[in-house]
Short mmCIF file of C-alpha atoms in Angstrom, two decimals:
data_model
loop_
_atom_site.label_atom_id
_atom_site.label_comp_id
_atom_site.label_asym_id
_atom_site.label_seq_id
_atom_site.Cartn_x
_atom_site.Cartn_y
_atom_site.Cartn_z
CA UNK A 17 -32.65 -18.22 -9.39
CA UNK A 18 -29.41 -17.44 -11.21
CA UNK A 19 -27.47 -14.19 -11.40
CA UNK A 20 -25.70 -12.93 -14.51
CA UNK A 21 -22.90 -11.17 -12.67
CA UNK A 22 -21.40 -9.49 -15.74
CA UNK A 23 -23.06 -8.25 -18.93
CA UNK A 24 -23.07 -5.11 -21.06
CA UNK A 25 -26.71 -4.23 -21.65
CA UNK A 26 -25.90 -0.65 -22.66
CA UNK A 27 -24.12 -1.88 -25.80
CA UNK A 28 -25.75 -1.15 -29.18
CA UNK A 29 -26.23 -4.90 -29.71
CA UNK A 30 -29.26 -4.74 -27.40
CA UNK A 31 -30.64 -1.29 -28.21
CA UNK A 32 -33.53 -2.41 -30.40
CA UNK A 33 -34.86 -5.19 -28.14
CA UNK A 34 -33.67 -4.60 -24.62
CA UNK A 35 -37.10 -5.26 -23.11
CA UNK A 36 -37.26 -8.61 -24.91
CA UNK A 37 -33.73 -9.53 -23.82
CA UNK A 38 -34.57 -8.79 -20.20
CA UNK A 39 -37.84 -10.70 -20.44
CA UNK A 40 -36.07 -13.77 -21.87
CA UNK A 41 -33.60 -13.63 -18.98
CA UNK A 42 -36.43 -13.56 -16.47
CA UNK A 43 -38.14 -16.47 -18.20
CA UNK A 44 -34.86 -18.41 -17.94
CA UNK A 45 -34.76 -17.85 -14.17
CA UNK A 46 -32.20 -15.06 -14.10
CA UNK A 47 -33.16 -13.05 -11.03
CA UNK A 48 -30.47 -10.37 -11.21
CA UNK A 49 -28.25 -8.94 -13.94
CA UNK A 50 -25.27 -6.62 -13.48
CA UNK A 51 -24.54 -4.32 -16.41
CA UNK A 52 -20.88 -3.38 -16.28
CA UNK A 53 -19.25 0.00 -16.84
CA UNK A 54 -16.19 0.25 -19.09
CA UNK A 55 -16.11 4.03 -19.73
CA UNK A 56 -16.90 6.96 -17.45
CA UNK A 57 -18.30 8.67 -20.52
CA UNK A 58 -20.94 5.93 -20.82
CA UNK A 59 -21.87 5.76 -17.16
CA UNK A 60 -25.07 7.77 -17.57
CA UNK A 61 -26.51 5.33 -20.07
CA UNK A 62 -25.39 2.33 -18.01
CA UNK A 63 -27.12 3.81 -14.99
CA UNK A 64 -30.21 4.50 -17.12
CA UNK A 65 -30.47 0.79 -17.94
CA UNK A 66 -30.15 -0.15 -14.27
CA UNK A 67 -32.75 2.40 -13.22
CA UNK A 68 -35.18 1.17 -15.88
CA UNK A 69 -35.41 -2.37 -14.47
CA UNK A 70 -35.79 -3.45 -10.86
CA UNK A 71 -33.68 -6.60 -11.36
CA UNK A 72 -30.70 -4.90 -13.05
CA UNK A 73 -27.78 -3.41 -11.12
CA UNK A 74 -24.61 -1.76 -12.37
CA UNK A 75 -21.01 -0.81 -11.67
CA UNK A 76 -18.77 2.17 -12.30
CA UNK A 77 -15.24 1.95 -13.67
CA UNK A 78 -12.85 2.16 -16.59
CA UNK A 79 -11.70 -0.87 -18.57
CA UNK A 80 -7.93 -1.22 -19.07
CA UNK A 81 -8.47 -0.75 -22.81
CA UNK A 82 -9.75 2.76 -22.03
CA UNK A 83 -7.18 3.59 -19.35
CA UNK A 84 -5.26 5.99 -21.59
CA UNK A 85 -8.34 7.69 -23.02
CA UNK A 86 -9.92 8.30 -19.62
CA UNK A 87 -6.79 8.45 -17.49
CA UNK A 88 -7.21 12.07 -16.44
CA UNK A 89 -10.81 11.64 -15.29
CA UNK A 90 -10.27 8.31 -13.55
CA UNK A 91 -9.77 9.58 -10.03
CA UNK A 92 -10.49 7.94 -6.72
CA UNK A 93 -12.81 10.79 -5.80
CA UNK A 94 -14.85 10.34 -9.00
CA UNK A 95 -15.14 6.60 -8.50
CA UNK A 96 -16.23 7.07 -4.90
CA UNK A 97 -18.74 9.78 -5.77
CA UNK A 98 -20.41 7.85 -8.61
CA UNK A 99 -20.49 4.66 -6.58
CA UNK A 100 -22.80 6.26 -4.02
CA UNK A 101 -25.80 5.70 -6.27
CA UNK A 102 -27.93 2.88 -4.80
CA UNK A 103 -27.83 0.90 -8.06
CA UNK A 104 -24.00 0.86 -8.18
CA UNK A 105 -22.77 -2.27 -6.42
CA UNK A 106 -19.15 -2.61 -7.57
CA UNK A 107 -16.09 -0.96 -9.11
CA UNK A 108 -14.93 -1.91 -12.59
CA UNK A 109 -14.40 -3.47 -14.76
CA UNK A 110 -10.82 -2.58 -14.10
CA UNK A 111 -7.53 -4.43 -14.27
CA UNK A 112 -4.80 -5.19 -16.79
CA UNK A 113 -4.80 -6.39 -20.38
CA UNK A 114 -1.33 -7.11 -21.75
CA UNK A 115 -2.70 -9.17 -24.64
CA UNK A 116 -4.10 -6.25 -26.61
CA UNK A 117 -2.12 -3.47 -24.87
CA UNK A 118 -4.62 -0.86 -26.05
CA UNK A 119 -3.39 1.46 -23.27
CA UNK A 120 0.20 1.84 -22.03
CA UNK A 121 0.89 -0.58 -19.22
CA UNK A 122 1.91 2.10 -16.75
CA UNK A 123 -1.43 3.86 -17.24
CA UNK A 124 -3.33 0.58 -16.95
CA UNK A 125 -1.57 -0.12 -13.69
CA UNK A 126 -2.17 3.32 -12.20
CA UNK A 127 -5.82 3.27 -13.26
CA UNK A 128 -6.17 -0.15 -11.62
CA UNK A 129 -4.57 1.16 -8.43
CA UNK A 130 -7.10 4.00 -8.27
CA UNK A 131 -9.97 1.52 -8.46
CA UNK A 132 -8.42 -0.50 -5.63
CA UNK A 133 -8.10 2.64 -3.49
CA UNK A 134 -11.75 3.45 -4.18
CA UNK A 135 -12.69 -0.11 -3.20
CA UNK A 136 -10.84 0.25 0.08
CA UNK A 137 -12.62 3.54 0.74
CA UNK A 138 -16.13 2.37 -0.16
CA UNK A 139 -16.01 -1.33 0.69
CA UNK A 140 -17.40 -2.16 -2.75
CA UNK A 141 -15.88 -5.16 -4.55
CA UNK A 142 -13.61 -4.93 -7.58
CA UNK A 143 -14.57 -6.47 -10.92
CA UNK A 144 -11.18 -7.38 -12.35
CA UNK A 145 -10.28 -8.01 -15.98
CA UNK A 146 -6.90 -9.69 -16.37
CA UNK A 147 -5.37 -11.05 -19.55
CA UNK A 148 -1.73 -12.09 -19.87
CA UNK A 149 -1.07 -10.10 -16.69
CA UNK A 150 -1.46 -12.66 -13.92
CA UNK A 151 1.59 -11.72 -11.86
CA UNK A 152 1.04 -7.97 -11.99
CA UNK A 153 -2.66 -8.26 -11.22
CA UNK A 154 -2.30 -9.87 -7.81
CA UNK A 155 0.93 -7.99 -7.03
CA UNK A 156 -0.80 -4.65 -7.48
CA UNK A 157 -3.84 -5.71 -5.46
CA UNK A 158 -1.64 -6.77 -2.57
CA UNK A 159 0.54 -3.65 -2.75
CA UNK A 160 -2.44 -1.30 -2.68
CA UNK A 161 -4.34 -3.26 -0.05
CA UNK A 162 -1.27 -3.37 2.22
CA UNK A 163 -2.92 -5.90 4.48
CA UNK A 164 -6.36 -4.30 4.47
CA UNK A 165 -9.30 -6.47 3.37
CA UNK A 166 -10.32 -5.88 -0.23
CA UNK A 167 -13.16 -7.75 -1.95
CA UNK A 168 -13.31 -8.68 -5.59
CA UNK A 169 -13.71 -11.15 -8.38
CA UNK A 170 -11.76 -12.16 -11.46
CA UNK A 171 -14.30 -11.75 -14.22
CA UNK A 172 -14.55 -14.16 -17.16
CA UNK A 173 -11.86 -16.30 -15.60
CA UNK A 174 -9.81 -18.19 -18.18
CA UNK A 175 -6.28 -17.90 -16.80
CA UNK A 176 -4.10 -20.65 -15.36
CA UNK A 177 -4.20 -22.65 -12.17
CA UNK A 178 -1.59 -20.53 -10.37
CA UNK A 179 -3.68 -17.37 -10.60
CA UNK A 180 -6.85 -19.24 -9.63
CA UNK A 181 -5.20 -20.61 -6.51
CA UNK A 182 -3.61 -17.31 -5.53
CA UNK A 183 -6.86 -15.38 -6.05
CA UNK A 184 -8.94 -17.87 -4.06
CA UNK A 185 -6.38 -17.96 -1.26
CA UNK A 186 -6.49 -14.16 -1.15
CA UNK A 187 -10.27 -14.25 -0.80
CA UNK A 188 -11.38 -13.42 -4.33
CA UNK A 189 -14.13 -15.13 -6.31
CA UNK A 190 -13.84 -16.49 -9.86
CA UNK A 191 -16.64 -15.61 -12.28
CA UNK A 192 -17.10 -18.10 -15.12
CA UNK A 193 -18.34 -17.26 -18.59
CA UNK A 194 -19.36 -19.28 -21.64
CA UNK A 195 -15.68 -20.10 -22.20
CA UNK A 196 -16.04 -22.91 -19.67
CA UNK A 197 -18.45 -24.68 -22.08
CA UNK A 198 -16.10 -24.60 -25.09
CA UNK A 199 -14.64 -27.89 -26.31
CA UNK A 200 -11.07 -26.65 -25.97
CA UNK A 201 -11.55 -25.58 -22.33
CA UNK A 202 -10.54 -28.85 -20.67
CA UNK A 203 -7.80 -27.13 -18.66
CA UNK A 204 -10.21 -24.49 -17.41
CA UNK A 205 -12.77 -27.12 -16.41
CA UNK A 206 -10.06 -28.99 -14.52
CA UNK A 207 -9.29 -25.81 -12.57
CA UNK A 208 -12.97 -25.15 -11.91
CA UNK A 209 -13.37 -28.67 -10.54
CA UNK A 210 -10.91 -27.80 -7.78
CA UNK A 211 -12.16 -24.30 -6.95
CA UNK A 212 -14.33 -24.23 -3.80
CA UNK A 213 -17.98 -23.91 -4.70
CA UNK A 214 -18.35 -20.88 -2.45
CA UNK A 215 -15.86 -18.96 -4.64
CA UNK A 216 -17.72 -19.28 -7.95
CA UNK A 217 -20.03 -16.96 -9.85
CA UNK A 218 -21.43 -17.27 -13.37
CA UNK A 219 -21.73 -14.60 -16.03
CA UNK A 220 -22.31 -14.05 -19.72
CA UNK A 221 -20.11 -11.05 -20.61
CA UNK A 222 -22.92 -10.47 -23.10
CA UNK A 223 -22.91 -9.70 -25.97
CA UNK A 224 -19.65 -11.68 -26.10
CA UNK A 225 -18.67 -15.32 -25.49
CA UNK A 226 -22.00 -17.08 -25.94
CA UNK A 227 -21.86 -20.58 -24.43
CA UNK A 228 -22.45 -23.82 -26.25
CA UNK A 229 -24.94 -24.29 -27.98
CA UNK A 230 -25.04 -20.60 -28.98
CA UNK A 231 -21.33 -20.07 -29.64
CA UNK A 232 -20.75 -17.59 -32.45
CA UNK A 233 -24.05 -15.83 -31.84
CA UNK A 234 -24.80 -12.73 -29.81
CA UNK A 235 -24.79 -13.62 -26.15
CA UNK A 236 -27.50 -12.47 -23.74
CA UNK A 237 -28.24 -12.93 -20.02
CA UNK A 238 -30.68 -15.81 -20.52
CA UNK A 239 -27.80 -17.95 -21.76
CA UNK A 240 -26.04 -17.89 -18.38
CA UNK A 241 -28.22 -20.89 -17.57
CA UNK A 242 -26.16 -22.95 -20.04
CA UNK A 243 -22.91 -21.87 -18.44
CA UNK A 244 -24.31 -22.69 -15.02
CA UNK A 245 -25.39 -26.15 -16.20
CA UNK A 246 -21.86 -26.86 -17.42
CA UNK A 247 -20.33 -25.67 -14.14
CA UNK A 248 -22.78 -27.79 -12.17
CA UNK A 249 -21.73 -30.86 -14.15
CA UNK A 250 -18.04 -30.11 -13.59
CA UNK A 251 -18.62 -29.63 -9.85
CA UNK A 252 -20.80 -32.72 -9.54
CA UNK A 253 -23.84 -30.91 -8.17
CA UNK A 254 -27.36 -30.37 -9.45
CA UNK A 255 -28.28 -27.30 -11.48
CA UNK A 256 -30.53 -26.22 -8.62
CA UNK A 257 -27.71 -26.45 -6.09
CA UNK A 258 -25.35 -24.54 -8.37
CA UNK A 259 -27.96 -21.80 -8.79
CA UNK A 260 -28.55 -21.57 -5.06
CA UNK A 261 -24.88 -21.44 -4.14
CA UNK A 262 -23.79 -18.98 -6.83
CA UNK A 263 -26.69 -16.69 -5.96
CA UNK A 264 -25.70 -16.81 -2.29
CA UNK A 265 -22.09 -16.11 -3.33
CA UNK A 266 -23.22 -13.11 -5.35
CA UNK A 267 -25.15 -11.48 -2.51
CA UNK A 268 -22.36 -12.17 -0.05
CA UNK A 269 -19.78 -10.50 -2.30
CA UNK A 270 -22.05 -7.70 -3.51
CA UNK A 271 -23.63 -6.90 -0.17
CA UNK A 272 -25.07 -3.66 -1.46
CA UNK A 273 -27.22 -5.63 -3.91
CA UNK A 274 -29.10 -7.21 -1.04
CA UNK A 275 -30.14 -3.89 0.52
#
């Protein structure tokens, strides 16, 4: 089976046909889906989606775009408390976005640090969003971890080789989205070719970033199979082997999902 390690099934894009979307994913061999939290204020409905389906899990966290809006309520204690639910397997998505700068950078950074502290306390992995913030992302992780082991992944990885190498050396996993299938993504595919297979996950980021041949359309978990096929070709392995390895990688990183 495959795992869609990052999607947003609580979004309005899926409201009218969520059952059909989930069924199509199952038919495509997607054995698990993780619906990702971006707002505390939406956590209840994210959790409701996860509780509705046996094969859907979720996370809790605040996206860097919302860091300013939810800064006061983004506390380590709140993250830890909400993460106790059996369906919550990770913290995020959190991180830094200096491309859009929708929240002040100091608030993004402090919000990110709180997620890292919660990860250290709970042992749950971080789901990290980073855009135009490569240096600060790993610097902050290392400062907060202070030598302690912290688990995590760089979601929808599309940054440069330096960040890929630093993240992998640190112990993080890279999660690949439909971007890897795009014609202009030669540099990304070259990076992926060199990333150890045991440090790769696949995702959709649905409803965004639909892979070829669906680019420009609404993305959905079933389409992760197309991303996986592209990654398998880049890595020189069969689709079956890529599915097996990335699924093993998922359950190793998200140990709570295997319970």
